[in-house]
């Protein structure tokens, strides 16, 4: 089994030394990806291509699938190789390989040639085409849109008969460009932006800010592992999880409602910059697109960028949302994004779209930055290979809380942010309601009476479920989700 691997065109126009370096890296990347399929795979580098040989025919499809997802490959050909010296030699091999396919079909012959021969590519096409037409009982030669196209390449005295042509990923081989740290939420945008930098030749590490407990992180871990396994498994990368609930609590308690979103992003950028420096990475990547949400106006993005001197790159900045979703479907991350829990803890009621840097500084002066430092210090760094293990969420019961039993031990716990509680106080006839914003649960839930069952309530039901799972993970079994 043999494959001729064509380089991405941008590689072939590089200087000789750069092209050789990229080819050497691509050769190593391919070997790393297919080694588990064939430990003895042979890969040879030539000027504008690589040649892969494998004796493991039983893994043919798996090798094809793997090569299709390796950055730096424009296309690859599955071929048969023969030594030839005359046009008749070429015809004999072409007939043996393709003759049985041509009966009752239209066909044409396409030839490419390099090296010194006494004939041209057009001579090969005419001679082989005429011979096959006489010997194989086809309907005839058809140069445009034939039923079968016989593809062959000549390199000196070597003839390559092409059984199949496969499309590659394109781009540059991983590690030809500098490493980056992707701020990963698990949604459509961050998955696509990460993929684009993998394709462009960067080793992509991932930083996740955990706002919603273990279920939120489990979903992000899944999509990160998928991206790495499918497109970047030639290199080891890191997954960094930063516990950000304390930072969210500080923002909700001390920052003006309209500025919460912008300041949360600034805190994330600050934290990510520290993580990146610790990993010797010089740039951050986000999936932000201009105008998609209030924090992504030009003015707000400018204010967010001022939180760090580190370069922040946004490959999707001018992309339409539907285009991003289409790419996510193409690369396989859409199914993860669709089921990702939507964290709604820091959604401003009237968010600013033109944040003032001076006002931001004033709001941040109330913030206790030791909380941010503690979050970065508590970050957990995993090798991406460790993410394969699945996390199982504890089961959470739902309750309508409609029992009329006066002695019921169930208490409704309103965990909405204070401004939502004030705007629409929760009143349930005949049922006690306790107010405790979600960001205080971690420190204050244990102070509640242990002989009661608490039905967590929020408007959308997302936050209440995430917090119920979080409390169950901490050993509290007396929680349910309230669904009136």
Short mmCIF file of C-alpha atoms in Angstrom, two decimals:
data_model
loop_
_atom_site.label_atom_id
_atom_site.label_comp_id
_atom_site.label_asym_id
_atom_site.label_seq_id
_atom_site.Cartn_x
_atom_site.Cartn_y
_atom_site.Cartn_z
CA UNK A 1 0.00 0.00 0.00
CA UNK A 2 1.51 3.28 -1.11
CA UNK A 3 0.48 6.93 -0.92
CA UNK A 4 1.98 9.99 -2.60
CA UNK A 5 1.39 12.98 -0.32
CA UNK A 6 1.20 16.38 -1.98
CA UNK A 7 2.31 19.41 0.03
CA UNK A 8 0.14 22.45 0.60
CA UNK A 9 1.10 24.93 -2.18
CA UNK A 10 2.26 27.59 0.30
CA UNK A 11 4.94 25.16 1.48
CA UNK A 12 6.31 24.55 -2.02
CA UNK A 13 7.00 28.26 -2.65
CA UNK A 14 9.09 28.67 0.52
CA UNK A 15 12.86 28.89 0.38
CA UNK A 16 14.73 25.61 0.19
CA UNK A 17 15.70 25.59 3.87
CA UNK A 18 12.18 26.48 5.07
CA UNK A 19 10.57 23.90 2.78
CA UNK A 20 12.96 21.20 4.00
CA UNK A 21 12.22 22.07 7.62
CA UNK A 22 8.45 21.95 7.04
CA UNK A 23 8.72 18.65 5.16
CA UNK A 24 10.76 17.13 7.97
CA UNK A 25 8.16 18.24 10.53
CA UNK A 26 5.31 16.95 8.35
CA UNK A 27 7.10 13.63 7.98
CA UNK A 28 7.37 13.33 11.77
CA UNK A 29 3.76 14.42 12.29
CA UNK A 30 2.45 11.77 9.88
CA UNK A 31 4.56 9.10 11.54
CA UNK A 32 3.20 10.09 14.97
CA UNK A 33 -0.39 9.91 13.73
CA UNK A 34 -0.20 6.55 11.92
CA UNK A 35 2.31 4.78 14.17
CA UNK A 36 -0.44 3.11 16.21
CA UNK A 37 -1.76 1.63 12.94
CA UNK A 38 1.62 0.55 11.55
CA UNK A 39 4.76 0.70 13.67
CA UNK A 40 6.91 0.00 10.61
CA UNK A 41 5.44 2.63 8.29
CA UNK A 42 7.99 4.09 5.86
CA UNK A 43 7.87 7.77 4.85
CA UNK A 44 10.27 9.30 2.33
CA UNK A 45 10.59 13.02 1.59
CA UNK A 46 11.03 14.28 -1.96
CA UNK A 47 11.16 17.82 -3.31
CA UNK A 48 7.44 18.59 -3.46
CA UNK A 49 5.89 15.47 -1.94
CA UNK A 50 6.20 12.68 0.58
CA UNK A 51 5.85 8.98 -0.17
CA UNK A 52 4.29 6.68 2.44
CA UNK A 53 4.51 2.89 2.33
CA UNK A 54 2.68 0.49 4.62
CA UNK A 55 2.32 -3.27 4.68
CA UNK A 56 -0.78 -3.13 6.93
CA UNK A 57 -3.47 -3.37 4.25
CA UNK A 58 -6.07 -4.15 6.92
CA UNK A 59 -5.66 -0.59 8.25
CA UNK A 60 -5.95 1.07 4.85
CA UNK A 61 -9.13 3.05 5.58
CA UNK A 62 -7.88 4.15 8.99
CA UNK A 63 -4.66 5.43 7.41
CA UNK A 64 -6.67 7.29 4.74
CA UNK A 65 -8.86 8.89 7.42
CA UNK A 66 -5.81 9.90 9.44
CA UNK A 67 -3.95 11.47 6.50
CA UNK A 68 -7.05 13.50 5.56
CA UNK A 69 -6.80 15.32 8.91
CA UNK A 70 -3.07 16.05 9.08
CA UNK A 71 -2.32 19.78 8.54
CA UNK A 72 0.12 20.49 5.71
CA UNK A 73 -1.27 17.93 3.23
CA UNK A 74 -3.02 19.39 0.19
CA UNK A 75 -3.99 16.00 -1.27
CA UNK A 76 -2.73 12.43 -1.34
CA UNK A 77 -2.86 9.73 -3.96
CA UNK A 78 -3.24 6.01 -3.40
CA UNK A 79 -1.02 4.50 -6.09
CA UNK A 80 0.54 1.44 -7.66
CA UNK A 81 4.21 1.85 -8.59
CA UNK A 82 5.96 0.25 -11.59
CA UNK A 83 9.25 0.63 -13.44
CA UNK A 84 8.72 1.53 -17.11
CA UNK A 85 10.82 2.58 -20.08
CA UNK A 86 8.39 2.73 -23.02
CA UNK A 87 4.87 3.85 -23.79
CA UNK A 88 3.88 0.24 -24.26
CA UNK A 89 5.06 -0.57 -20.72
CA UNK A 90 2.77 2.17 -19.46
CA UNK A 91 -0.17 0.83 -21.47
CA UNK A 92 0.35 -2.74 -20.19
CA UNK A 93 0.28 -1.64 -16.54
CA UNK A 94 -2.67 0.72 -17.07
CA UNK A 95 -4.67 -2.06 -18.73
CA UNK A 96 -3.93 -4.49 -15.88
CA UNK A 97 -5.00 -1.94 -13.28
CA UNK A 98 -8.02 -0.29 -14.93
CA UNK A 99 -9.07 -2.38 -17.93
CA UNK A 100 -11.74 -4.34 -16.06
CA UNK A 101 -13.40 -1.07 -15.02
CA UNK A 102 -13.79 0.39 -18.50
CA UNK A 103 -16.19 -2.01 -20.23
CA UNK A 104 -19.37 -0.17 -21.16
CA UNK A 105 -18.03 3.13 -19.77
CA UNK A 106 -16.74 6.38 -21.15
CA UNK A 107 -13.23 7.30 -20.05
CA UNK A 108 -10.24 9.54 -20.51
CA UNK A 109 -6.55 9.37 -19.55
CA UNK A 110 -4.79 12.17 -17.64
CA UNK A 111 -1.01 12.05 -17.29
CA UNK A 112 1.56 14.15 -15.45
CA UNK A 113 5.25 13.81 -16.16
CA UNK A 114 8.56 14.92 -14.69
CA UNK A 115 12.10 13.86 -15.46
CA UNK A 116 13.73 12.95 -18.76
CA UNK A 117 11.64 10.89 -21.18
CA UNK A 118 11.49 10.71 -24.96
CA UNK A 119 7.77 11.49 -24.92
CA UNK A 120 5.46 14.18 -23.55
CA UNK A 121 2.43 13.95 -21.26
CA UNK A 122 0.09 14.38 -24.25
CA UNK A 123 1.84 11.49 -26.00
CA UNK A 124 1.17 9.28 -22.97
CA UNK A 125 -2.51 10.24 -22.87
CA UNK A 126 -3.01 9.54 -26.58
CA UNK A 127 -1.10 6.25 -26.63
CA UNK A 128 -2.60 4.81 -23.44
CA UNK A 129 -6.08 6.12 -24.24
CA UNK A 130 -6.02 4.65 -27.73
CA UNK A 131 -4.76 1.32 -26.48
CA UNK A 132 -7.38 1.03 -23.74
CA UNK A 133 -10.09 2.04 -26.19
CA UNK A 134 -9.13 -0.83 -28.52
CA UNK A 135 -8.64 -3.52 -25.85
CA UNK A 136 -11.20 -2.93 -23.07
CA UNK A 137 -14.57 -2.49 -24.85
CA UNK A 138 -15.46 0.94 -23.44
CA UNK A 139 -18.24 3.10 -24.87
CA UNK A 140 -15.52 5.47 -25.97
CA UNK A 141 -13.20 8.29 -24.99
CA UNK A 142 -14.87 11.36 -23.45
CA UNK A 143 -12.58 14.20 -22.43
CA UNK A 144 -15.14 16.09 -20.35
CA UNK A 145 -17.02 14.43 -17.47
CA UNK A 146 -16.22 10.81 -18.38
CA UNK A 147 -17.50 7.91 -16.29
CA UNK A 148 -13.92 6.97 -15.39
CA UNK A 149 -10.75 9.05 -15.42
CA UNK A 150 -7.50 7.06 -15.59
CA UNK A 151 -4.87 9.07 -13.72
CA UNK A 152 -1.18 8.34 -13.90
CA UNK A 153 2.08 10.10 -13.08
CA UNK A 154 5.58 9.54 -14.42
CA UNK A 155 8.71 10.40 -12.47
CA UNK A 156 11.67 9.36 -14.54
CA UNK A 157 11.26 5.61 -15.05
CA UNK A 158 8.74 5.26 -12.23
CA UNK A 159 5.08 5.00 -13.17
CA UNK A 160 2.42 5.73 -10.58
CA UNK A 161 -1.07 4.48 -11.39
CA UNK A 162 -3.50 6.42 -9.23
CA UNK A 163 -6.26 4.33 -7.69
CA UNK A 164 -7.80 7.17 -5.70
CA UNK A 165 -7.22 10.87 -5.03
CA UNK A 166 -8.07 12.20 -1.56
CA UNK A 167 -8.43 15.78 -0.42
CA UNK A 168 -6.17 16.87 2.43
CA UNK A 169 -6.60 19.53 5.12
CA UNK A 170 -4.16 22.04 3.64
CA UNK A 171 -2.39 24.55 5.87
CA UNK A 172 0.99 24.15 7.52
CA UNK A 173 2.35 21.20 9.51
CA UNK A 174 1.84 21.53 13.27
CA UNK A 175 4.82 23.12 15.05
CA UNK A 176 5.97 25.09 12.00
CA UNK A 177 4.29 28.10 13.64
CA UNK A 178 4.46 29.24 17.25
CA UNK A 179 2.20 27.76 19.93
CA UNK A 180 -0.93 29.58 21.04
CA UNK A 181 -3.36 29.36 23.97
CA UNK A 182 -7.01 29.12 22.94
CA UNK A 183 -9.66 30.42 25.34
CA UNK A 184 -12.09 27.53 25.08
CA UNK A 185 -15.77 27.74 26.04
CA UNK A 186 -16.87 24.63 24.12
CA UNK A 187 -19.29 26.52 21.88
CA UNK A 188 -19.26 26.88 18.10
CA UNK A 189 -16.87 29.83 17.99
CA UNK A 190 -14.02 28.65 20.21
CA UNK A 191 -13.96 25.23 18.55
CA UNK A 192 -13.71 26.70 15.05
CA UNK A 193 -11.07 29.27 15.99
CA UNK A 194 -8.96 26.55 17.62
CA UNK A 195 -9.26 24.36 14.52
CA UNK A 196 -8.14 27.22 12.29
CA UNK A 197 -4.91 27.63 14.24
CA UNK A 198 -4.27 23.88 14.24
CA UNK A 199 -4.67 23.96 10.47
CA UNK A 200 -2.34 26.94 10.24
CA UNK A 201 0.47 25.02 11.93
CA UNK A 202 0.27 26.04 15.59
CA UNK A 203 0.37 23.72 18.54
CA UNK A 204 -2.90 24.73 20.22
CA UNK A 205 -3.14 24.55 24.01
CA UNK A 206 -6.48 25.17 25.70
CA UNK A 207 -7.56 27.34 28.63
CA UNK A 208 -11.03 26.87 30.11
CA UNK A 209 -12.61 29.18 32.69
CA UNK A 210 -14.97 27.12 34.77
CA UNK A 211 -18.04 29.17 35.60
CA UNK A 212 -20.60 26.41 35.98
CA UNK A 213 -19.14 23.45 37.83
CA UNK A 214 -18.11 19.96 36.69
CA UNK A 215 -20.78 19.45 34.01
CA UNK A 216 -19.67 22.56 32.15
CA UNK A 217 -16.04 21.41 32.27
CA UNK A 218 -16.94 17.87 31.20
CA UNK A 219 -18.52 19.20 27.99
CA UNK A 220 -15.50 21.34 27.17
CA UNK A 221 -13.10 18.48 27.89
CA UNK A 222 -14.99 16.36 25.35
CA UNK A 223 -14.73 18.86 22.51
CA UNK A 224 -11.07 19.63 23.26
CA UNK A 225 -10.18 15.93 23.21
CA UNK A 226 -12.09 15.49 19.94
CA UNK A 227 -10.25 18.39 18.25
CA UNK A 228 -6.88 17.15 19.42
CA UNK A 229 -7.51 13.51 18.54
CA UNK A 230 -8.82 14.25 15.04
CA UNK A 231 -6.57 17.12 13.92
CA UNK A 232 -3.67 17.59 16.32
CA UNK A 233 -2.70 14.25 17.82
CA UNK A 234 0.81 14.45 16.36
CA UNK A 235 1.75 16.64 19.34
CA UNK A 236 1.06 16.71 23.04
CA UNK A 237 -0.77 19.78 24.31
CA UNK A 238 -2.11 21.08 27.61
CA UNK A 239 -5.64 21.63 28.88
CA UNK A 240 -5.81 24.22 31.66
CA UNK A 241 -8.93 24.57 33.79
CA UNK A 242 -9.17 27.75 35.84
CA UNK A 243 -11.84 27.82 38.60
CA UNK A 244 -13.53 31.17 37.96
CA UNK A 245 -16.57 31.01 40.24
CA UNK A 246 -14.89 33.24 42.83
CA UNK A 247 -14.11 35.82 40.16
CA UNK A 248 -17.73 35.74 39.00
CA UNK A 249 -18.88 36.26 42.60
CA UNK A 250 -16.67 39.33 42.94
CA UNK A 251 -18.00 40.80 39.70
CA UNK A 252 -21.64 40.19 40.63
CA UNK A 253 -21.21 41.77 44.05
CA UNK A 254 -18.95 44.72 43.21
CA UNK A 255 -19.30 45.68 39.52
CA UNK A 256 -22.04 47.75 37.94
CA UNK A 257 -24.50 45.61 36.01
CA UNK A 258 -23.78 47.17 32.61
CA UNK A 259 -20.03 46.55 32.88
CA UNK A 260 -20.06 42.97 34.16
CA UNK A 261 -19.57 41.30 30.77
CA UNK A 262 -16.63 43.47 29.70
CA UNK A 263 -14.89 43.17 33.04
CA UNK A 264 -15.38 39.39 33.12
CA UNK A 265 -13.65 39.19 29.73
CA UNK A 266 -10.83 41.41 31.00
CA UNK A 267 -10.35 39.11 33.99
CA UNK A 268 -10.24 36.09 31.70
CA UNK A 269 -7.66 37.76 29.47
CA UNK A 270 -5.50 38.66 32.48
CA UNK A 271 -5.65 35.12 33.83
CA UNK A 272 -5.02 33.55 30.39
CA UNK A 273 -1.97 35.78 29.88
CA UNK A 274 -0.44 34.47 33.12
CA UNK A 275 -1.20 30.86 32.14
CA UNK A 276 0.31 31.46 28.69
CA UNK A 277 3.49 32.99 30.13
CA UNK A 278 3.90 30.00 32.45
CA UNK A 279 3.67 27.70 29.41
CA UNK A 280 6.07 29.89 27.35
CA UNK A 281 3.27 30.87 24.92
CA UNK A 282 3.21 34.33 23.38
CA UNK A 283 -0.35 34.74 22.08
CA UNK A 284 -3.99 34.14 23.01
CA UNK A 285 -6.79 33.13 20.63
CA UNK A 286 -10.52 33.72 21.14
CA UNK A 287 -13.59 32.93 19.06
CA UNK A 288 -15.02 36.43 19.30
CA UNK A 289 -16.75 37.88 16.24
CA UNK A 290 -17.47 41.58 15.87
CA UNK A 291 -21.00 42.52 16.92
CA UNK A 292 -22.09 39.01 17.91
CA UNK A 293 -22.78 40.00 21.54
CA UNK A 294 -22.52 43.24 23.49
CA UNK A 295 -18.95 42.61 24.68
CA UNK A 296 -17.79 42.18 21.08
CA UNK A 297 -18.26 45.66 19.69
CA UNK A 298 -15.12 47.33 18.38
CA UNK A 299 -15.04 49.66 21.38
CA UNK A 300 -15.47 46.87 23.92
CA UNK A 301 -12.92 44.61 22.24
CA UNK A 302 -10.44 47.46 22.39
CA UNK A 303 -11.12 47.93 26.11
CA UNK A 304 -10.79 44.18 26.74
CA UNK A 305 -7.44 44.07 24.92
CA UNK A 306 -6.04 46.80 27.21
CA UNK A 307 -6.11 44.32 30.11
CA UNK A 308 -2.88 42.68 28.86
CA UNK A 309 0.12 43.37 26.66
CA UNK A 310 -0.07 39.87 25.20
CA UNK A 311 -1.20 39.50 21.60
CA UNK A 312 -4.87 38.47 21.28
CA UNK A 313 -5.87 36.98 17.91
CA UNK A 314 -9.47 36.62 16.72
CA UNK A 315 -9.64 34.61 13.48
CA UNK A 316 -13.46 34.82 13.35
CA UNK A 317 -13.74 38.56 13.96
CA UNK A 318 -15.48 39.29 10.62
CA UNK A 319 -17.35 35.97 10.26
CA UNK A 320 -21.12 35.49 10.15
CA UNK A 321 -22.54 33.17 12.78
CA UNK A 322 -24.03 30.79 10.22
CA UNK A 323 -20.66 30.49 8.48
CA UNK A 324 -19.08 29.58 11.81
CA UNK A 325 -21.77 26.96 12.48
CA UNK A 326 -21.26 25.51 8.99
CA UNK A 327 -17.53 25.09 9.63
CA UNK A 328 -18.28 23.53 13.03
CA UNK A 329 -20.51 20.97 11.32
CA UNK A 330 -17.82 20.27 8.72
CA UNK A 331 -15.07 19.64 11.28
CA UNK A 332 -17.35 17.73 13.67
CA UNK A 333 -17.54 20.07 16.70
CA UNK A 334 -21.15 21.20 16.16
CA UNK A 335 -22.61 18.17 17.94
CA UNK A 336 -20.65 19.12 21.07
CA UNK A 337 -21.57 22.80 20.86
CA UNK A 338 -25.27 21.99 20.50
CA UNK A 339 -25.40 20.20 23.84
CA UNK A 340 -23.04 22.52 25.72
CA UNK A 341 -24.77 23.93 28.82
CA UNK A 342 -25.34 27.66 28.45
CA UNK A 343 -23.98 29.41 31.50
CA UNK A 344 -26.16 32.42 32.29
CA UNK A 345 -24.66 33.66 35.56
CA UNK A 346 -23.10 36.87 34.25
CA UNK A 347 -25.62 38.28 31.80
CA UNK A 348 -26.09 42.01 32.21
CA UNK A 349 -29.63 43.35 31.97
CA UNK A 350 -28.48 46.45 30.08
CA UNK A 351 -24.87 45.80 28.98
CA UNK A 352 -22.81 48.66 27.67
CA UNK A 353 -21.72 48.49 24.05
CA UNK A 354 -19.27 51.40 24.38
CA UNK A 355 -17.33 50.85 27.57
CA UNK A 356 -15.19 53.74 28.78
CA UNK A 357 -11.72 52.79 29.91
CA UNK A 358 -11.89 55.24 32.81
CA UNK A 359 -15.19 53.78 34.00
CA UNK A 360 -13.77 50.28 33.69
CA UNK A 361 -10.82 51.27 35.88
CA UNK A 362 -13.23 52.70 38.43
CA UNK A 363 -15.32 49.52 38.52
CA UNK A 364 -12.24 47.33 38.76
CA UNK A 365 -10.94 49.39 41.70
CA UNK A 366 -13.67 47.71 43.79
CA UNK A 367 -12.52 44.26 42.71
CA UNK A 368 -10.35 42.17 45.02
CA UNK A 369 -7.58 41.03 42.67
CA UNK A 370 -6.34 38.49 45.19
CA UNK A 371 -9.40 36.45 44.11
CA UNK A 372 -8.12 36.45 40.52
CA UNK A 373 -4.63 35.51 41.69
CA UNK A 374 -6.08 32.63 43.72
CA UNK A 375 -8.01 31.38 40.68
CA UNK A 376 -4.86 31.28 38.54
CA UNK A 377 -2.95 29.61 41.35
CA UNK A 378 -5.64 26.93 41.61
CA UNK A 379 -5.62 26.19 37.86
CA UNK A 380 -5.34 22.50 36.99
CA UNK A 381 -3.11 21.55 34.06
CA UNK A 382 -3.73 18.25 32.28
CA UNK A 383 -2.11 16.52 29.35
CA UNK A 384 -4.84 16.45 26.70
CA UNK A 385 -4.56 12.65 26.55
CA UNK A 386 -6.01 12.52 30.07
CA UNK A 387 -9.27 14.02 28.83
CA UNK A 388 -10.40 10.78 27.19
CA UNK A 389 -11.91 9.60 30.48
CA UNK A 390 -15.58 10.57 30.58
CA UNK A 391 -17.11 12.35 33.57
CA UNK A 392 -20.52 11.10 34.64
CA UNK A 393 -22.87 13.72 36.06
CA UNK A 394 -24.74 12.71 39.20
CA UNK A 395 -28.47 12.42 38.62
CA UNK A 396 -30.56 15.40 39.67
CA UNK A 397 -34.25 15.20 40.44
CA UNK A 398 -36.77 17.79 39.33
CA UNK A 399 -39.74 18.87 41.43
CA UNK A 400 -42.76 21.07 40.83
CA UNK A 401 -42.94 21.74 44.55
CA UNK A 402 -46.74 21.49 44.44
CA UNK A 403 -47.33 19.36 47.53
CA UNK A 404 -49.87 20.81 49.94
CA UNK A 405 -48.37 19.02 52.93
CA UNK A 406 -47.74 21.65 55.58
CA UNK A 407 -45.08 19.44 57.11
CA UNK A 408 -43.14 19.04 53.87
CA UNK A 409 -39.38 19.32 54.25
CA UNK A 410 -38.99 20.90 50.81
CA UNK A 411 -37.84 24.54 50.66
CA UNK A 412 -37.56 26.56 47.45
CA UNK A 413 -34.12 28.16 47.13
CA UNK A 414 -34.08 31.17 44.80
CA UNK A 415 -30.53 31.31 43.41
CA UNK A 416 -31.02 34.08 40.87
CA UNK A 417 -28.72 37.16 40.92
CA UNK A 418 -29.94 39.93 43.28
CA UNK A 419 -31.15 42.24 40.50
CA UNK A 420 -33.40 39.49 39.09
CA UNK A 421 -34.74 38.69 42.54
CA UNK A 422 -35.54 42.33 43.18
CA UNK A 423 -37.16 42.85 39.78
CA UNK A 424 -39.44 39.78 40.09
CA UNK A 425 -39.55 38.34 43.63
CA UNK A 426 -40.47 34.66 43.72
CA UNK A 427 -43.64 33.92 45.66
CA UNK A 428 -45.12 30.43 45.89
CA UNK A 429 -48.40 30.03 47.80
CA UNK A 430 -47.97 27.87 50.87
CA UNK A 431 -44.27 27.23 50.28
CA UNK A 432 -41.26 28.80 52.01
CA UNK A 433 -38.79 30.59 49.70
CA UNK A 434 -35.20 31.24 50.77
CA UNK A 435 -33.08 33.69 48.79
CA UNK A 436 -29.42 32.77 48.22
CA UNK A 437 -27.71 33.95 44.99
CA UNK A 438 -25.90 31.14 43.21
CA UNK A 439 -22.48 32.69 43.81
CA UNK A 440 -22.97 32.33 47.58
CA UNK A 441 -23.95 28.66 47.50
CA UNK A 442 -20.40 27.35 47.79
CA UNK A 443 -19.80 29.17 51.07
CA UNK A 444 -23.29 29.42 52.58
CA UNK A 445 -25.27 26.31 51.56
CA UNK A 446 -23.75 24.26 54.38
CA UNK A 447 -25.25 26.72 56.90
CA UNK A 448 -28.81 25.78 55.87
CA UNK A 449 -30.78 23.24 57.88
CA UNK A 450 -29.59 19.78 56.87
CA UNK A 451 -33.00 18.16 57.47
CA UNK A 452 -34.60 20.09 54.61
CA UNK A 453 -34.62 19.40 50.86
CA UNK A 454 -33.85 22.47 48.76
CA UNK A 455 -35.42 23.04 45.35
CA UNK A 456 -33.05 25.31 43.41
CA UNK A 457 -34.74 27.86 41.18
CA UNK A 458 -33.60 30.14 38.35
CA UNK A 459 -35.53 31.57 35.40
CA UNK A 460 -34.08 29.31 32.70
CA UNK A 461 -33.43 26.21 34.75
CA UNK A 462 -29.83 26.01 33.50
CA UNK A 463 -28.08 27.59 36.46
CA UNK A 464 -30.22 25.68 38.97
CA UNK A 465 -29.33 22.33 37.38
CA UNK A 466 -25.61 23.15 37.18
CA UNK A 467 -25.55 24.27 40.80
CA UNK A 468 -27.51 21.20 41.94
CA UNK A 469 -24.94 18.96 40.23
CA UNK A 470 -22.13 20.98 41.81
CA UNK A 471 -23.63 20.58 45.29
CA UNK A 472 -24.14 16.85 44.77
CA UNK A 473 -20.49 16.56 43.75
CA UNK A 474 -19.63 18.16 47.10
CA UNK A 475 -21.67 15.57 48.97
CA UNK A 476 -25.02 17.37 49.45
CA UNK A 477 -27.84 15.00 48.53
CA UNK A 478 -30.68 17.22 49.75
CA UNK A 479 -31.01 19.24 46.51
CA UNK A 480 -33.38 19.13 43.56
CA UNK A 481 -34.25 21.49 40.72
CA UNK A 482 -37.49 23.46 41.01
CA UNK A 483 -39.55 23.47 37.80
CA UNK A 484 -42.90 25.19 38.46
#
